[in-house]
XYZ file of C-alpha atoms in Angstrom:
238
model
C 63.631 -71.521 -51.171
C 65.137 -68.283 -49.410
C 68.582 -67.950 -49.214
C 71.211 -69.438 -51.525
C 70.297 -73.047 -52.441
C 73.085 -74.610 -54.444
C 70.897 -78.117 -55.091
C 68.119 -75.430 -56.837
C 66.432 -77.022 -60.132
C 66.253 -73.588 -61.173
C 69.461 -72.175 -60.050
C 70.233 -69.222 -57.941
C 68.364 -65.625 -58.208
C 70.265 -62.676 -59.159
C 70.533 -60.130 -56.387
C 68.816 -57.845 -58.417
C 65.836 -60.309 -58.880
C 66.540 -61.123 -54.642
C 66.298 -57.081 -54.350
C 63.251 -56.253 -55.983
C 61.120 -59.115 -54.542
C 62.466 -57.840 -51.307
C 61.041 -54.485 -51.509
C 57.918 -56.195 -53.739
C 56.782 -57.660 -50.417
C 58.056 -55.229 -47.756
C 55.992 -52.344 -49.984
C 52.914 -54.080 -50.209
C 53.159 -55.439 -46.580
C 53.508 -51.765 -45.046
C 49.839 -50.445 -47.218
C 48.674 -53.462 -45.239
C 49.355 -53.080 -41.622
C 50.108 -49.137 -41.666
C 47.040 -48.859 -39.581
C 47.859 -51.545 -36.505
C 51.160 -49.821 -37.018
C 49.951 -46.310 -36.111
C 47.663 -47.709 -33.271
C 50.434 -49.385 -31.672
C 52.451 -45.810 -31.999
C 49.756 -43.738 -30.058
C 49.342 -46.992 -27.412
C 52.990 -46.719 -26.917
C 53.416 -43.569 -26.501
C 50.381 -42.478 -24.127
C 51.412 -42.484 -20.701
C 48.107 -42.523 -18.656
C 46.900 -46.449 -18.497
C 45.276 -47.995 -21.453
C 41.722 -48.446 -19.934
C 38.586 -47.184 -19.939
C 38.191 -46.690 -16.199
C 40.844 -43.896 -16.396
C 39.025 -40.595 -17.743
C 42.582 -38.818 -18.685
C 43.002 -41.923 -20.915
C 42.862 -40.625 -24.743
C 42.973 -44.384 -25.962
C 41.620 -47.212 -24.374
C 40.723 -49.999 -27.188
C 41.418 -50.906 -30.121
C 38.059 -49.931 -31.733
C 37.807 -46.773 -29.634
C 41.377 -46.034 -31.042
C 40.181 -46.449 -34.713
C 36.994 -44.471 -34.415
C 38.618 -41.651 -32.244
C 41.598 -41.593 -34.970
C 38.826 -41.288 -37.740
C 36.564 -38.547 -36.558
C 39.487 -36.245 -35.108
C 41.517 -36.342 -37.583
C 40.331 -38.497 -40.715
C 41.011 -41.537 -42.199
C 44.648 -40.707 -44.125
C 45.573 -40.654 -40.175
C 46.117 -43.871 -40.215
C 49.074 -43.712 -43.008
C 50.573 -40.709 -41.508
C 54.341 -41.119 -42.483
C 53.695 -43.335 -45.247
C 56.378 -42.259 -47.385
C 59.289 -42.689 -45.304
C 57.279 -46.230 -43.839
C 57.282 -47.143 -47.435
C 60.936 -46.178 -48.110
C 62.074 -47.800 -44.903
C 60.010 -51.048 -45.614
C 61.141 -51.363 -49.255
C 64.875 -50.465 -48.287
C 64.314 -53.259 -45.601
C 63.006 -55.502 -47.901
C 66.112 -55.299 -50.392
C 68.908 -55.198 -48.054
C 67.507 -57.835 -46.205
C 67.212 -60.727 -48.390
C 70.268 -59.324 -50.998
C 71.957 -59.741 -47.441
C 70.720 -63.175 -46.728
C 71.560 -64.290 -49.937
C 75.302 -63.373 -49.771
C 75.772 -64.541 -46.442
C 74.253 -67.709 -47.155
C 76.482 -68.299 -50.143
C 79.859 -67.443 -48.209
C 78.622 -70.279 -45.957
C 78.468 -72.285 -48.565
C 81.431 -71.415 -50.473
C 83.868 -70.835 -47.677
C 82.280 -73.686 -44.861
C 81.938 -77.105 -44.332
C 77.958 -75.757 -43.183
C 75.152 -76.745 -45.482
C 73.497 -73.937 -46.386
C 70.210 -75.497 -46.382
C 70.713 -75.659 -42.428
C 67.901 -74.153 -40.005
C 70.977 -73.251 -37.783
C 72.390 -71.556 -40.735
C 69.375 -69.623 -41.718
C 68.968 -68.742 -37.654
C 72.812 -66.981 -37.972
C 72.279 -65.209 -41.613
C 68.825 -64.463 -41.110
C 69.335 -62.552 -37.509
C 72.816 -60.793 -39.518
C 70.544 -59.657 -42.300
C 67.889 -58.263 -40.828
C 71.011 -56.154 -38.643
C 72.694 -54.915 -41.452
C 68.900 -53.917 -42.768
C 68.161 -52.132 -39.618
C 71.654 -50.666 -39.768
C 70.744 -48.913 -43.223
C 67.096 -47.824 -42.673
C 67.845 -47.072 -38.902
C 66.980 -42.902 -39.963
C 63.814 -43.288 -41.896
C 62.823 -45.746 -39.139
C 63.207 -42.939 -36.517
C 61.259 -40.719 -39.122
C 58.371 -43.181 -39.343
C 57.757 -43.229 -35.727
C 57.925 -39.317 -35.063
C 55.237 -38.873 -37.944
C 52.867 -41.570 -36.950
C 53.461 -40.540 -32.861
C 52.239 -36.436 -33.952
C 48.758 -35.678 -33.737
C 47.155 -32.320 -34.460
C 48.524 -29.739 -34.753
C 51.402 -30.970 -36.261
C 55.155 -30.869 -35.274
C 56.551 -31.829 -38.894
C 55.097 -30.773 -42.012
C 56.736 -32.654 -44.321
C 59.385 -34.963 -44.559
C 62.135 -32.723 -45.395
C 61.136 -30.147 -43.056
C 61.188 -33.008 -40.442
C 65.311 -33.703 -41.297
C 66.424 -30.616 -40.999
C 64.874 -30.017 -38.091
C 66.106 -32.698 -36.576
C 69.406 -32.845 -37.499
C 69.505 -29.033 -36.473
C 67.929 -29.563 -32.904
C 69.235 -32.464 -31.660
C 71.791 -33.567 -34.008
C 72.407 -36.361 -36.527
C 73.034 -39.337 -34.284
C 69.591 -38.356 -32.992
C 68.233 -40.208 -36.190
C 69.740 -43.844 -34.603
C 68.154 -43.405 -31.397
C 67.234 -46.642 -29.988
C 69.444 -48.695 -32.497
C 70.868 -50.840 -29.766
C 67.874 -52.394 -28.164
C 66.849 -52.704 -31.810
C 69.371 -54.691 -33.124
C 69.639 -56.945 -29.928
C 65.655 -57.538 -30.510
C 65.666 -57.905 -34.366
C 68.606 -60.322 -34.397
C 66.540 -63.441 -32.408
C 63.131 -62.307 -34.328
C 64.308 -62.797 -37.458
C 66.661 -65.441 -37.226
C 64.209 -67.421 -36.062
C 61.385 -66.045 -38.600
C 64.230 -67.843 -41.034
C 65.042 -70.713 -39.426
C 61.338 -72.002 -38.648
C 60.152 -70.998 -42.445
C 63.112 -73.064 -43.276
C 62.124 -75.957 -40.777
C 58.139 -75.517 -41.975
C 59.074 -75.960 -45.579
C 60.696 -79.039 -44.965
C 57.984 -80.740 -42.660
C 55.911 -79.427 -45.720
C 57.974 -81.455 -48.129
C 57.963 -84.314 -46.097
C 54.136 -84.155 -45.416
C 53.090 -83.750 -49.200
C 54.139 -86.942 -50.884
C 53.667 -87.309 -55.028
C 50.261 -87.221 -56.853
C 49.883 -90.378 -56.867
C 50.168 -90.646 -52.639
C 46.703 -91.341 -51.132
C 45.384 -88.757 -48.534
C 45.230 -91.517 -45.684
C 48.970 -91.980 -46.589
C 49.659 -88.553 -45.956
C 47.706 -88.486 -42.545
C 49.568 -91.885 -41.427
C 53.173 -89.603 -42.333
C 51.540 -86.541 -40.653
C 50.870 -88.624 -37.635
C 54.198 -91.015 -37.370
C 56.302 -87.574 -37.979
C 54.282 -85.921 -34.534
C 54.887 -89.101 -32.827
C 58.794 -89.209 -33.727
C 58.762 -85.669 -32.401
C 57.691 -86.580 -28.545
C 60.383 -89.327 -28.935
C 63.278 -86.926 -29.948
C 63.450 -88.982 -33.313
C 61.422 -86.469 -35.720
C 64.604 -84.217 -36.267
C 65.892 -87.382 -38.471
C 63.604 -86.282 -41.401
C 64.047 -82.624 -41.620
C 67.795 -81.732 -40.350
């Protein structure tokens, strides 16, 4: 169970156990999709249409993307800014769900709100993932200018690519775009917490004991979808 669960069997993780899993699974998440990552950079950021028809187009697929990344400039391309993508992920990771935690247990310690609530999870889950944005905001900005260069390159390094940019254009220039971040991350994840909280339960619900035949399970499957059109299915999960 995410979040602070006082009915737990097992009782409540430590934030530092909440902080490393955190950053377990936002580190090995960003060696995953680092790739789609970068391709949806250099989409983004080319202004001639995405299309084939248009010769002044640089990119216009996905597979022409890959292969024109690979034989221009080789296949560590497609982790360009890795470090900071890794720092900003794992930073992400920790703040996030140390975040969620907390605010989930000051619901349940100074409300009448169950904590267990998908409405609950909806309002922590769309504050955490603000107050991670609010932290890793700089190495955010950082990810996207390394992954947006091509060749030849405007930053070297990562440290080289702080001080210039704190001496060009200044250190707010490192939250650029924070607004229109945090209005889209708060809805995003509060939902991403709400519906794994709402999944889980239609999970419990589905899965009887051992001992519950597999016809039983599709006659509870089926009675739970047909409670659903009525309005009534909300009985067995809120």
């Amino acid at each position: 169970m995410v979040g602070y669960d006082p009915e737990s069997k097992h009782g409540p993780l430590t934030s530092t156990e909440v902080a490393i899993s955190g950053s377990a699974s936002g580190m090995v998440t960003r060696v995953i999709i680092s790739p789609m990552d970068v391709l949806k950079i250099r989409f983004q950021l080319q202004v001639e249409a995405i299309t084939a028809k248009n010769p002044q187009s640089k990119y216009h697929g996905i597979l022409q993307a890959t292969w024109r990344i690979f034989t221009e400039e080789g296949v560590q391309a497609f982790w360009k800014g890795h470090i900071p993508a890794q720092l900003l992920s794992v930073g992400y990771g920790a703040v996030q769900f140390v975040s969620f935690e907390g605010l989930t247990k000051f619901v349940h310690i100074a409300t009448s709100f169950n904590t267990r609530d998908p409405a609950v999870h909806f309002v922590c889950g769309g504050l955490a993932a603000c107050s991670a944005t609010l932290a890793i905001q700089p190495l955010d900005t950082l990810r996207t200018r390394f992954a947006a260069q091509g060749e030849p390159k405007v930053y070297r390094n990562l440290r080289q690519a702080v001080v210039t940019m704190y001496k060009t254009e200044g250190p707010w220039s490192f939250y650029r775009g924070l607004t229109p971040t945090l209005v889209a991350v708060f809805p995003y994840a509060g939902l991403q917490f709400a519906f794994y909280n709402i999944f889980q339960k239609v999970y419990v619900y589905m899965i009887p004991p051992a001992e519950t035949s597999t016809g039983q399970n599709l006659q509870r499957l089926y009675r739970l979808c047909l409670e659903y059109t009525t309005g009534r299915g909300f009985r067995w999960i809120f």
